[in-house]
Coordinates of C-alpha atoms in Angstrom, one line a residue:
X16 CA -87.0 1.2 97.1
X17 CA -85.5 0.1 93.8
X18 CA -81.8 0.2 92.8
X19 CA -81.0 1.1 89.2
X20 CA -77.6 -0.4 88.7
X21 CA -77.4 0.9 85.1
X22 CA -78.0 4.5 86.1
X23 CA -75.5 4.3 88.9
X24 CA -72.8 2.8 86.6
X25 CA -73.5 5.5 84.0
X26 CA -73.1 8.3 86.5
X27 CA -69.9 6.7 87.9
X28 CA -68.4 6.4 84.4
X29 CA -69.2 10.1 83.8
X30 CA -67.4 11.2 87.0
X31 CA -64.5 8.9 86.3
X32 CA -64.1 10.3 82.8
X33 CA -64.2 13.9 84.2
X34 CA -61.5 13.0 86.8
X35 CA -59.3 11.4 84.1
X36 CA -59.7 14.4 81.8
X37 CA -58.7 16.9 84.5
X38 CA -55.8 14.7 85.7
X39 CA -54.5 14.2 82.1
X40 CA -54.7 18.0 81.4
X41 CA -52.8 18.8 84.6
X42 CA -50.1 16.2 83.8
X43 CA -49.8 17.4 80.2
X44 CA -49.2 21.0 81.4
X45 CA -46.9 20.1 84.2
X46 CA -43.3 21.3 83.8
X47 CA -40.9 18.7 82.5
X48 CA -38.1 18.2 85.0
X49 CA -34.6 17.3 83.7
X50 CA -33.6 13.7 84.4
X51 CA -30.5 14.4 86.5
X52 CA -28.5 16.9 88.6
X53 CA -24.8 17.2 88.1
X54 CA -22.0 19.5 89.6
X55 CA -20.6 22.2 87.4
X56 CA -17.8 24.6 88.2
X57 CA -16.9 27.9 86.7
X58 CA -13.3 29.1 87.2
X59 CA -13.3 32.9 87.5
X60 CA -10.6 35.4 88.5
X61 CA -12.0 35.5 92.0
X62 CA -12.1 31.7 92.4
X63 CA -14.1 28.6 91.6
X64 CA -18.0 28.8 91.7
X65 CA -19.8 25.5 92.1
X66 CA -23.3 24.9 90.8
X67 CA -25.8 22.0 90.9
X68 CA -27.3 21.8 87.4
X69 CA -30.2 19.9 85.9
X70 CA -29.3 18.5 82.5
X71 CA -31.5 19.3 79.5
X72 CA -30.5 16.8 76.9
X73 CA -33.6 15.5 75.2
X74 CA -35.6 17.7 72.8
X75 CA -38.5 17.9 75.2
X76 CA -36.2 19.0 78.1
X77 CA -34.5 21.6 75.9
X78 CA -37.8 23.0 74.6
X79 CA -39.3 23.3 78.1
X80 CA -36.2 24.4 80.0
X81 CA -37.1 26.3 83.1
X82 CA -40.6 27.3 81.8
X83 CA -43.3 27.5 84.5
X84 CA -40.9 27.5 87.4
X85 CA -41.6 30.2 90.0
X86 CA -38.1 30.1 91.7
X87 CA -34.5 29.0 91.1
X88 CA -32.2 28.9 94.1
X89 CA -28.8 30.4 94.2
X90 CA -26.2 27.8 93.1
X91 CA -28.7 26.0 91.0
X92 CA -29.2 26.0 87.2
X93 CA -30.0 24.1 84.0
X94 CA -27.4 23.1 81.5
X95 CA -28.6 22.7 77.9
X96 CA -26.6 20.3 75.6
X97 CA -26.5 21.5 72.0
X98 CA -24.2 19.0 70.5
X99 CA -22.7 19.6 68.0
X100 CA -21.5 23.2 68.6
X101 CA -23.9 25.6 66.9
X102 CA -25.5 29.1 66.8
X103 CA -28.0 28.9 69.6
X104 CA -31.2 30.9 70.1
X105 CA -33.2 31.0 73.3
X106 CA -36.2 32.9 74.6
X107 CA -38.1 33.4 77.9
X108 CA -41.6 32.4 76.8
X109 CA -43.5 31.0 79.8
X110 CA -40.5 31.5 82.0
X111 CA -41.5 33.5 85.1
X112 CA -38.1 34.1 86.6
X113 CA -35.3 36.3 85.3
X114 CA -32.2 34.4 84.3
X115 CA -28.6 34.9 83.3
X116 CA -27.9 32.8 80.2
X117 CA -24.3 31.7 79.9
X118 CA -23.4 30.5 76.4
X119 CA -20.4 28.1 76.5
X120 CA -18.1 26.9 73.6
X121 CA -17.2 23.3 73.1
X122 CA -13.9 23.8 74.8
X123 CA -15.6 25.0 78.0
X124 CA -14.9 28.7 77.6
X125 CA -17.7 31.2 78.1
X126 CA -18.6 32.8 74.8
X127 CA -21.3 35.3 75.9
X128 CA -23.6 36.1 78.9
X129 CA -27.1 37.5 78.5
X130 CA -27.8 39.0 81.9
X131 CA -31.1 39.7 83.6
X132 CA -33.3 38.3 80.9
X133 CA -36.9 39.5 80.7
X134 CA -39.4 37.0 82.1
X135 CA -42.2 35.9 79.7
X136 CA -40.5 37.6 76.7
X137 CA -40.5 36.0 73.2
X138 CA -37.5 38.2 72.3
X139 CA -34.8 36.0 70.8
X140 CA -31.5 35.7 72.8
X141 CA -28.7 34.6 70.5
X142 CA -25.4 33.0 71.4
X143 CA -23.8 35.3 68.8
X144 CA -21.3 32.6 67.9
X145 CA -20.9 28.8 68.1
X146 CA -22.0 27.3 71.5
X147 CA -22.0 23.7 72.7
X148 CA -24.0 24.5 75.9
X149 CA -26.1 27.1 77.6
X150 CA -26.2 27.4 81.4
X151 CA -29.3 29.2 82.8
X152 CA -28.9 30.5 86.4
X153 CA -30.8 33.0 88.5
X154 CA -30.5 36.6 87.3
X155 CA -27.6 38.4 88.9
X156 CA -25.4 35.3 89.3
X157 CA -22.8 36.4 86.7
X158 CA -22.4 39.8 88.4
X159 CA -22.5 38.3 91.9
X160 CA -19.7 35.9 91.2
X161 CA -17.7 37.9 88.6
X162 CA -18.4 35.4 85.8
X163 CA -17.2 36.8 82.5
X164 CA -16.7 35.7 78.8
X165 CA -13.5 33.7 78.6
X166 CA -13.9 32.1 82.0
X167 CA -13.7 28.3 82.0
X168 CA -16.6 25.9 82.7
X169 CA -15.6 22.5 84.1
X170 CA -18.1 19.8 83.3
X171 CA -18.0 16.5 81.4
X172 CA -20.1 18.1 78.6
X173 CA -17.0 20.2 77.8
X174 CA -14.4 17.4 78.2
X175 CA -13.5 18.1 81.8
X176 CA -14.2 16.8 85.3

């Protein structure tokens, strides 16, 4: 019985290349997770609502947002930093869960809320004014907690907490 070392090595390299290719593809298409979680409070007429939010500060984090996620627990969200304050446009492309998008001015006041956004939609959702940040939370959150335009958001991004 002869052992062809060259043939075995050639076959092994082929398998290794295939595994690396599949692994690389999976990693490239994996959702980007924000770097940190921080507390955020919204002061409403009915009281203070506390959230734990992922921060989206890099361009990659802001572009990916909550895409590819299958769930988002109550009390959780993602806060996008759009410094300096500007007109902001969002969409729901590759986002499988419906969200409430809360557009927040630089002073921490809520400018506008887009409720119950349509999953997977490429329809543009605009801040309709200057916003420093956007808080994305599970759909129905604004109604559930009585969050309205004019309410104050407490977080270091807006010079508070």
